[in-house]
PDB file of C-alpha atoms in Angstrom:
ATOM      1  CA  UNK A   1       0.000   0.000   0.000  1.00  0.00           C
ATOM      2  CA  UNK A   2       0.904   3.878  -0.220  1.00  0.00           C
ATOM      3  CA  UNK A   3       0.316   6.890   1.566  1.00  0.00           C
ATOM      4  CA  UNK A   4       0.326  10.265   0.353  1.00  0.00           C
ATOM      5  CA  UNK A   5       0.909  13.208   2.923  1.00  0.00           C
ATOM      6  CA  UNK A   6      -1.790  15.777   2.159  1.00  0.00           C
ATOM      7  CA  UNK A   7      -1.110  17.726   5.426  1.00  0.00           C
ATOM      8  CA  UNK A   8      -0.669  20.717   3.239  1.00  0.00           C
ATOM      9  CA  UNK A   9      -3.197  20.675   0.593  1.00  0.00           C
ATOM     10  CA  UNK A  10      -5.717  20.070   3.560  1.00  0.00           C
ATOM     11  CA  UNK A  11      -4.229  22.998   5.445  1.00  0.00           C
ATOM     12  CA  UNK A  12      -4.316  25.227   2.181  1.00  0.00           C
ATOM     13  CA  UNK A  13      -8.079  24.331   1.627  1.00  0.00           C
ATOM     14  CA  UNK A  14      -9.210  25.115   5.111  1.00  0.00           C
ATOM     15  CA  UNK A  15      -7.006  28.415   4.703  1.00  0.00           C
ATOM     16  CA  UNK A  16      -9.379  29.000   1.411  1.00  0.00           C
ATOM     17  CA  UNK A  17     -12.320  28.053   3.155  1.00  0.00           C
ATOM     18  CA  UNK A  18     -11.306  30.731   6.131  1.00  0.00           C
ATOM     19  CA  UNK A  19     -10.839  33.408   3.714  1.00  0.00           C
ATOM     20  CA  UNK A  20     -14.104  32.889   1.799  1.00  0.00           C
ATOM     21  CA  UNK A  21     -15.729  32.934   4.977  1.00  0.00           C
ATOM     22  CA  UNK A  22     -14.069  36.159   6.068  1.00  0.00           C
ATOM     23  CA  UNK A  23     -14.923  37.933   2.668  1.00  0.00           C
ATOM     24  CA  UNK A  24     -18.344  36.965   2.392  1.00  0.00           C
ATOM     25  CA  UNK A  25     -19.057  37.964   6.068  1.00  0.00           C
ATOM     26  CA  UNK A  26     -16.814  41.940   4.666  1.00  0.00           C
ATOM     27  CA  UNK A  27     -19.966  41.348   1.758  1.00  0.00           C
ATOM     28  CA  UNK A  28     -22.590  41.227   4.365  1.00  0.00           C
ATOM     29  CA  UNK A  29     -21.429  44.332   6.572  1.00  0.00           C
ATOM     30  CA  UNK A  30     -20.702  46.116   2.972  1.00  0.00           C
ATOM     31  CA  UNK A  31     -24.264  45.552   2.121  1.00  0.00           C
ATOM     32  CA  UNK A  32     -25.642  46.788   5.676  1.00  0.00           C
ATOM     33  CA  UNK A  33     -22.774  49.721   5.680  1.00  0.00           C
ATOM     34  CA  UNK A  34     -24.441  51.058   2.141  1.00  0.00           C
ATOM     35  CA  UNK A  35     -28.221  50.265   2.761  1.00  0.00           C
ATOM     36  CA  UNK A  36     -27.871  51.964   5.970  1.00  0.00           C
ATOM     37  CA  UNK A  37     -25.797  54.812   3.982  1.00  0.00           C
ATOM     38  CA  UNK A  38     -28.615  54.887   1.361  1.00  0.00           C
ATOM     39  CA  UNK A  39     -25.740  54.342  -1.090  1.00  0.00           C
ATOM     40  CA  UNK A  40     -25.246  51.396  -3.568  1.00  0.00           C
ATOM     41  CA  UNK A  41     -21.934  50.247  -5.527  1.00  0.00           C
ATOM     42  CA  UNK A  42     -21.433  49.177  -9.096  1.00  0.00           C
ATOM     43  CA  UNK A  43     -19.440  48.359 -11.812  1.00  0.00           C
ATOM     44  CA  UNK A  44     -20.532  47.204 -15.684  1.00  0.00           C
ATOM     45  CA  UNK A  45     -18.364  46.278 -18.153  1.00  0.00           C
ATOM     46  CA  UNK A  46     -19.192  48.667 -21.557  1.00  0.00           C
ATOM     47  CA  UNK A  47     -19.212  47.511 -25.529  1.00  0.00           C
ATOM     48  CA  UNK A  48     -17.515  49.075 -27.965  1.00  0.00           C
ATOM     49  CA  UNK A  49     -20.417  51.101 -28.893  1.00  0.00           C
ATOM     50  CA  UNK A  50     -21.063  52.146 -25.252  1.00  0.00           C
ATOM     51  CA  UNK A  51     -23.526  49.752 -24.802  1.00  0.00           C
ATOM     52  CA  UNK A  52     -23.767  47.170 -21.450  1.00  0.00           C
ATOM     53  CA  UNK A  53     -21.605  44.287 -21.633  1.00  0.00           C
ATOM     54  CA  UNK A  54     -23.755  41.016 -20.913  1.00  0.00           C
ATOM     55  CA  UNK A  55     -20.061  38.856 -20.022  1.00  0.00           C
ATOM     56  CA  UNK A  56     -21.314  38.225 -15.836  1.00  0.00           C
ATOM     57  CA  UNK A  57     -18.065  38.875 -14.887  1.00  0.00           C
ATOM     58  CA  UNK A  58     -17.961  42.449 -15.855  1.00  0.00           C
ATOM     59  CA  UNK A  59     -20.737  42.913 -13.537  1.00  0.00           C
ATOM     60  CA  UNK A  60     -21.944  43.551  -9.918  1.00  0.00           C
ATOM     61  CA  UNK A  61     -23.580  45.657  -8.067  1.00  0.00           C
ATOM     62  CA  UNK A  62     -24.283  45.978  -4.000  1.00  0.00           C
ATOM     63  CA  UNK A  63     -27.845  47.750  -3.059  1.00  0.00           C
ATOM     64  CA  UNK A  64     -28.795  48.921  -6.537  1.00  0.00           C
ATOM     65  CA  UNK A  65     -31.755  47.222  -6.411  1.00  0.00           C
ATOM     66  CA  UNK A  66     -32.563  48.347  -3.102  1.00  0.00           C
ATOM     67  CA  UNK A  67     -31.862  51.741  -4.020  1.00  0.00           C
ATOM     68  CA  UNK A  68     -34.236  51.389  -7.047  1.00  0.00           C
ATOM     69  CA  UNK A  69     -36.749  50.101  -5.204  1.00  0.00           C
ATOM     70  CA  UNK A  70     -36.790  46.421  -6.170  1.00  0.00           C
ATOM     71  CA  UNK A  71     -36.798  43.735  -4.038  1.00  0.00           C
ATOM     72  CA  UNK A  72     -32.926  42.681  -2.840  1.00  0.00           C
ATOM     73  CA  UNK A  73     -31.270  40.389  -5.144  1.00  0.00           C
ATOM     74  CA  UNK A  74     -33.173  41.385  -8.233  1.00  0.00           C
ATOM     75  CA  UNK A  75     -30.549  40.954 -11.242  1.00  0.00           C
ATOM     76  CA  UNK A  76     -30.183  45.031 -12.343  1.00  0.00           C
ATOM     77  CA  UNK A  77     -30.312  45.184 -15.950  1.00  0.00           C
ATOM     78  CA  UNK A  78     -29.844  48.483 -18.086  1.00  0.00           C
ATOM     79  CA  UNK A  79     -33.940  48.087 -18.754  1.00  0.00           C
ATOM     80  CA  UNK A  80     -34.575  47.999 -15.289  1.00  0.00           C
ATOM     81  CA  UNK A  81     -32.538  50.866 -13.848  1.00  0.00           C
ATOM     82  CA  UNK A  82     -34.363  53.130 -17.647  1.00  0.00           C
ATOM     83  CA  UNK A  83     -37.727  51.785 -16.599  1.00  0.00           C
ATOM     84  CA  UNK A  84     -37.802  54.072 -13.146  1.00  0.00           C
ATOM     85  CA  UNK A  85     -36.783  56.889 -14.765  1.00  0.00           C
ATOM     86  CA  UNK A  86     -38.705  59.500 -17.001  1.00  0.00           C
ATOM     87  CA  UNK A  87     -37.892  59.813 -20.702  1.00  0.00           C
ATOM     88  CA  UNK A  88     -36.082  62.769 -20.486  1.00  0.00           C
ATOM     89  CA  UNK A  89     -33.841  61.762 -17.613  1.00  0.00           C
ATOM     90  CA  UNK A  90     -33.246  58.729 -19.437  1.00  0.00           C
ATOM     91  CA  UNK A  91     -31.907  60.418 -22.366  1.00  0.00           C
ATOM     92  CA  UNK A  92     -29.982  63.360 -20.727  1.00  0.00           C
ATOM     93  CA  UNK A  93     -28.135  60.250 -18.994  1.00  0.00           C
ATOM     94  CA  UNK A  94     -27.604  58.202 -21.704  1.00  0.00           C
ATOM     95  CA  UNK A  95     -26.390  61.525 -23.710  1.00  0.00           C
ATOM     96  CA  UNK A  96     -24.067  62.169 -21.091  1.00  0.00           C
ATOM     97  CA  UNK A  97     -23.018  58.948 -20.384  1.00  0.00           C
ATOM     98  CA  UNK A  98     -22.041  58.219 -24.474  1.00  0.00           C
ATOM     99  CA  UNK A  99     -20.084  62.079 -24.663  1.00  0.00           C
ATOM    100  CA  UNK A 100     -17.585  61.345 -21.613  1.00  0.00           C
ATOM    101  CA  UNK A 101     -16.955  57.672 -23.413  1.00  0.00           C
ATOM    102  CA  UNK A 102     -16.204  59.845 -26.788  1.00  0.00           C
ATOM    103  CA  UNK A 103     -14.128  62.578 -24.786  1.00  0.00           C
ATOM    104  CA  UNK A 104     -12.708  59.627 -22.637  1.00  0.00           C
ATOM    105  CA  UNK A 105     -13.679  61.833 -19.587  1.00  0.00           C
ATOM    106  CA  UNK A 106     -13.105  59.367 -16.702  1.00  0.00           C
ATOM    107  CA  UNK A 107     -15.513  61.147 -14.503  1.00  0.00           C
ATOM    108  CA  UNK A 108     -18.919  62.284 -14.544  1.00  0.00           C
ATOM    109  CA  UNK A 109     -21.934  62.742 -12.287  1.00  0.00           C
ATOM    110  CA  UNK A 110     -25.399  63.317 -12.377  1.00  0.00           C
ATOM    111  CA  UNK A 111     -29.005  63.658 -10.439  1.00  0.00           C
ATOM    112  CA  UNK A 112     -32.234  62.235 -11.988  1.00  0.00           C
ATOM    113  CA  UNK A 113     -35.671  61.498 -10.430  1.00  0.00           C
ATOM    114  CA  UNK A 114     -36.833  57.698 -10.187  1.00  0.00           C
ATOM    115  CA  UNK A 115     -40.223  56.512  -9.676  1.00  0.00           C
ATOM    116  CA  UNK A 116     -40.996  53.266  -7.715  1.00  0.00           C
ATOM    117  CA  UNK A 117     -44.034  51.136  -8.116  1.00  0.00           C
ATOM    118  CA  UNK A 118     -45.716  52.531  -5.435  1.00  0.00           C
ATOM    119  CA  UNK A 119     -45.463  56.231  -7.509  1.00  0.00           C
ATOM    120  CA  UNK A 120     -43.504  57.730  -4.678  1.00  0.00           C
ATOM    121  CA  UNK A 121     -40.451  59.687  -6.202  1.00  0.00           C
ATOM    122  CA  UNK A 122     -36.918  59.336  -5.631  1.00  0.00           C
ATOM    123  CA  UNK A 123     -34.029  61.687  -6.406  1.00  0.00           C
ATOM    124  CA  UNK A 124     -30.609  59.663  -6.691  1.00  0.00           C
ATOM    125  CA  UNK A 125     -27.201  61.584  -7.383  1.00  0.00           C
ATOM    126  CA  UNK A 126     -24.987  59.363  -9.579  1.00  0.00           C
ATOM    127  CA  UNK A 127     -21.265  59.407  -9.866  1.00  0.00           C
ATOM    128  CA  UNK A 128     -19.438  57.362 -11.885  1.00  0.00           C
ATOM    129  CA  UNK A 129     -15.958  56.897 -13.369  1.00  0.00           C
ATOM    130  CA  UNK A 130     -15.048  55.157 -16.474  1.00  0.00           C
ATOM    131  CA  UNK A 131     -11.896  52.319 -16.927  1.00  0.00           C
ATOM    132  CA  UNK A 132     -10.071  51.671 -20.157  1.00  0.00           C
ATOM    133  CA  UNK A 133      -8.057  48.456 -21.184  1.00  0.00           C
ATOM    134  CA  UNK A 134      -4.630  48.302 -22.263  1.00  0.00           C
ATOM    135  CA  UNK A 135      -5.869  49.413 -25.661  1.00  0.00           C
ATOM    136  CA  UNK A 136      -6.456  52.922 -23.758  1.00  0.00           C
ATOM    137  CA  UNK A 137     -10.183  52.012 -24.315  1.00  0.00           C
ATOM    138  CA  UNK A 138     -13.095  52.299 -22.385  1.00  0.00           C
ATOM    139  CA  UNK A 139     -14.418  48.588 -21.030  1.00  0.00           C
ATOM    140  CA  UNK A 140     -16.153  49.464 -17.867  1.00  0.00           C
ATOM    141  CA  UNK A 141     -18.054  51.698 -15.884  1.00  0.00           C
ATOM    142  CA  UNK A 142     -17.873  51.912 -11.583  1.00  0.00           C
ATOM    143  CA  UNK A 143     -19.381  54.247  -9.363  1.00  0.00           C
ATOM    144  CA  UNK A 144     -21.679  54.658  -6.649  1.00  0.00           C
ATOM    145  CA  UNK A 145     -25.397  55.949  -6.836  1.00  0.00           C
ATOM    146  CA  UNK A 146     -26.575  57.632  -3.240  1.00  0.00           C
ATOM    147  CA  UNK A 147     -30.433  58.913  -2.281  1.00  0.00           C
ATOM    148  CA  UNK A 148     -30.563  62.371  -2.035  1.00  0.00           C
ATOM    149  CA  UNK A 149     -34.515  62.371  -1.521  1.00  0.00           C
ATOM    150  CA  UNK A 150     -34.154  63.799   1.959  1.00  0.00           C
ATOM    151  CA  UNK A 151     -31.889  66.727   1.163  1.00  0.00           C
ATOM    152  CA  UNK A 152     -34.129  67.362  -2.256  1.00  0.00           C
ATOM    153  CA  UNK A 153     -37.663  67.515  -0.107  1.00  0.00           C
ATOM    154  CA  UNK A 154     -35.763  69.833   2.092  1.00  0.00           C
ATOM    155  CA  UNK A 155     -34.182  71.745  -0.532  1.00  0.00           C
ATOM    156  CA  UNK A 156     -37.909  72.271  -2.110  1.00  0.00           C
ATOM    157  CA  UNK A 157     -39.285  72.856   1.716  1.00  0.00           C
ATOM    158  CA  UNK A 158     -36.463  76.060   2.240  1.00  0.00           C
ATOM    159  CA  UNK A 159     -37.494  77.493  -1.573  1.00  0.00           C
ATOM    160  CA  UNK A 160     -41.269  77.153  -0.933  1.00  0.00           C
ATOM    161  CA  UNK A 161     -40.562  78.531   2.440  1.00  0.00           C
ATOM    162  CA  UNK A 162     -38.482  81.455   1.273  1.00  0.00           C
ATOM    163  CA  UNK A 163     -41.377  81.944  -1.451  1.00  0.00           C
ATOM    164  CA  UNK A 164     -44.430  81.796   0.032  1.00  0.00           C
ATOM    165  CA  UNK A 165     -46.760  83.274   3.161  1.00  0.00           C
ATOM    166  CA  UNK A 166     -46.573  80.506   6.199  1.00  0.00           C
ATOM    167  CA  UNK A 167     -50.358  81.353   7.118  1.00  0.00           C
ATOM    168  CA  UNK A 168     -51.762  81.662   3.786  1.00  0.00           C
ATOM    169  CA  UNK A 169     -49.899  79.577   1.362  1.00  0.00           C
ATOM    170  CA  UNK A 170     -49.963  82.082  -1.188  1.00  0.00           C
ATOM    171  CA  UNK A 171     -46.738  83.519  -2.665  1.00  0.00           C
ATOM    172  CA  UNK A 172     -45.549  86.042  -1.217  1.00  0.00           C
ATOM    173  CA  UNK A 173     -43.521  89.214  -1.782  1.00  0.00           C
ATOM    174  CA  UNK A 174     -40.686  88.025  -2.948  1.00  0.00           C
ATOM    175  CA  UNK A 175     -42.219  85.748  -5.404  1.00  0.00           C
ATOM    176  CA  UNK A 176     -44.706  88.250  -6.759  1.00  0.00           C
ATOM    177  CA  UNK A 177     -41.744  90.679  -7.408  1.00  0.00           C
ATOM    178  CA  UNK A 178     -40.627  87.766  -9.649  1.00  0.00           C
ATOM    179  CA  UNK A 179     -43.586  87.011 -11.320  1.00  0.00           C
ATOM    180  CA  UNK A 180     -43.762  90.599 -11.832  1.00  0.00           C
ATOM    181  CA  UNK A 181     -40.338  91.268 -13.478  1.00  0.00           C
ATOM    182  CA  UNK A 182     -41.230  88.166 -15.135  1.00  0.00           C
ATOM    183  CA  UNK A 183     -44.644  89.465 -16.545  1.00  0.00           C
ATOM    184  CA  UNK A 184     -43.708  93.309 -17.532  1.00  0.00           C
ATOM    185  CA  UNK A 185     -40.679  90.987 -19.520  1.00  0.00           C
ATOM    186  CA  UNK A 186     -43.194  89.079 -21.174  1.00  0.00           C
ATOM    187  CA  UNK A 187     -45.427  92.232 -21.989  1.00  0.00           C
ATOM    188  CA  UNK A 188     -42.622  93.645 -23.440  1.00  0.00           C
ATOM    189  CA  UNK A 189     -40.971  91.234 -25.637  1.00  0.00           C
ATOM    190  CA  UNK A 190     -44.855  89.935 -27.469  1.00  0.00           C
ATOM    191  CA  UNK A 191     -46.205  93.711 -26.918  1.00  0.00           C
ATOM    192  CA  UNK A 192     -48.901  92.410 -24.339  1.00  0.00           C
ATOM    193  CA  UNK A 193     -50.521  93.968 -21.752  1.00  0.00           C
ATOM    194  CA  UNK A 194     -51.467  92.899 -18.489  1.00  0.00           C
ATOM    195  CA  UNK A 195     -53.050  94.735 -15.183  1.00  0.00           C
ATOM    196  CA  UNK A 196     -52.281  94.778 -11.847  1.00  0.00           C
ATOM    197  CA  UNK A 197     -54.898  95.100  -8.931  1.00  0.00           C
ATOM    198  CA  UNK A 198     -53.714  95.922  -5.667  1.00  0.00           C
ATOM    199  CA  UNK A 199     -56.298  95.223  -2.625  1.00  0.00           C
ATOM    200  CA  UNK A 200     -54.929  96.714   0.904  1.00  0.00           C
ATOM    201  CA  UNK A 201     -57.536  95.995   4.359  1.00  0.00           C
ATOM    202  CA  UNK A 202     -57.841  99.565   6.172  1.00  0.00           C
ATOM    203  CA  UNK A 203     -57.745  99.466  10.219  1.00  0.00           C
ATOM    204  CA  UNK A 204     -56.650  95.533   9.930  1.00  0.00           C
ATOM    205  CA  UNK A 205     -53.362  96.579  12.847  1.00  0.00           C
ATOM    206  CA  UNK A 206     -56.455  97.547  15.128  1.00  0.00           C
ATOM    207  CA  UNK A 207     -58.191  94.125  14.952  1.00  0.00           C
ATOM    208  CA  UNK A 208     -54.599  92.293  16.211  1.00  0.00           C
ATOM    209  CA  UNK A 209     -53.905  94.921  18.921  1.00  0.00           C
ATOM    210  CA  UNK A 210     -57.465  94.353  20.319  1.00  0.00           C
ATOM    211  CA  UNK A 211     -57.936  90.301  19.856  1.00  0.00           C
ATOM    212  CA  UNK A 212     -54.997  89.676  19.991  1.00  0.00           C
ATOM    213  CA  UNK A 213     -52.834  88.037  16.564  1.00  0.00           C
ATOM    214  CA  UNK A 214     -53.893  84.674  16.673  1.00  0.00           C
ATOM    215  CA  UNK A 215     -57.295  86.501  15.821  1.00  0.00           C
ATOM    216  CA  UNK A 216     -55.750  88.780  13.139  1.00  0.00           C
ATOM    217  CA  UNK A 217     -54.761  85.389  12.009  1.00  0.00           C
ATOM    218  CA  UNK A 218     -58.113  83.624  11.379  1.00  0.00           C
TER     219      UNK A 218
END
């Protein structure tokens, strides 16, 4: 009979097996790290045209779909990440996306609206960087995309805020001086006309200093 010695192979496969084990436990706090970030990874390997590569192995992605709002693990395709956003969005990205391949620009950003299933809006702020072979070409794109919903609603909440009256709603002075410029502009350049009524309330200081503003108010 023979023996064989396999001390090391065995030791270099449990070695293997440790560091699998190690990098797809770094995978699972990378995931948690960027869904709790609202950020997702990717990379895509590009055609010669510009177009997606389908080879697998030219693609990942952590939290895209998440970020999209499909359900984790969904396979992101081009299709899926176009069909959330609008037409126009979809082109201005694509558009931008093909010049910096032309220019070979190796990085570019952008921010584009997305709509999920449930029709609640989305804004995401994309940045991504382009790779080139040893041919100097470009074979893949990598980024990140991030949510910037929150800072967008309270981006729109400061501008309707700075533009309109807190107890009324309406716009107030500073957007009717606007709208005014805006209008005597518009007169002026098609030869329009337009009129402007101005309605003031006499005496209303004496209803607040006798009931008081919360009175005035109503």
């Amino acid at each position: 009979s023979m023996y064989l010695d396999v001390t090391e192979q065995k030791e270099a496969q449990r070695n293997f097996e440790r560091s699998t084990a190690q990098l797809e436990q770094a995978q699972k706090y990378l995931h948690v790290a960027l869904s709790a970030s609202n950020i997702a990874i990717f990379r895509h390997g590009i055609g010669s045209e510009g177009t997606f590569a389908s080879q697998e192995h030219s693609s990942w992605n952590f939290n895209l779909a998440e970020i999209y709002g499909y359900p984790a693990g969904t396979e992101m395709t081009p299709e899926r990440l176009f069909q959330r956003m609008s037409k126009e969005d979809r082109d201005a990205q694509s558009a931008k996306a093909q010049e910096s391949i032309r220019n070979n620009q190796y990085d570019f950003h952008d921010e584009f609206s997305i709509q999920w299933d449930d029709q609640s809006t989305h804004w995401l702020l994309s940045k991504c960087t382009l790779e080139f072979d040893d041919k100097g070409q470009p074979d893949a794109v990598s980024g990140a995309v991030i949510d910037i919903t929150d800072r967008k609603m309270a981006e729109e909440q400061m501008k309707y805020i700075a533009t309109h009256d807190v107890l009324t709603a309406l716009p107030n002075r500073l957007m009717f001086s606007n709208l005014l410029v805006h209008n005597i502009q518009k007169a002026k350049r098609y030869e329009n006309h337009f009129a402007l009524f101005f309605i003031d309330l006499d005496h209303f200081k004496a209803i607040n200093d006798a009931l008081g503003h919360q009175a005035g108010d109503q």
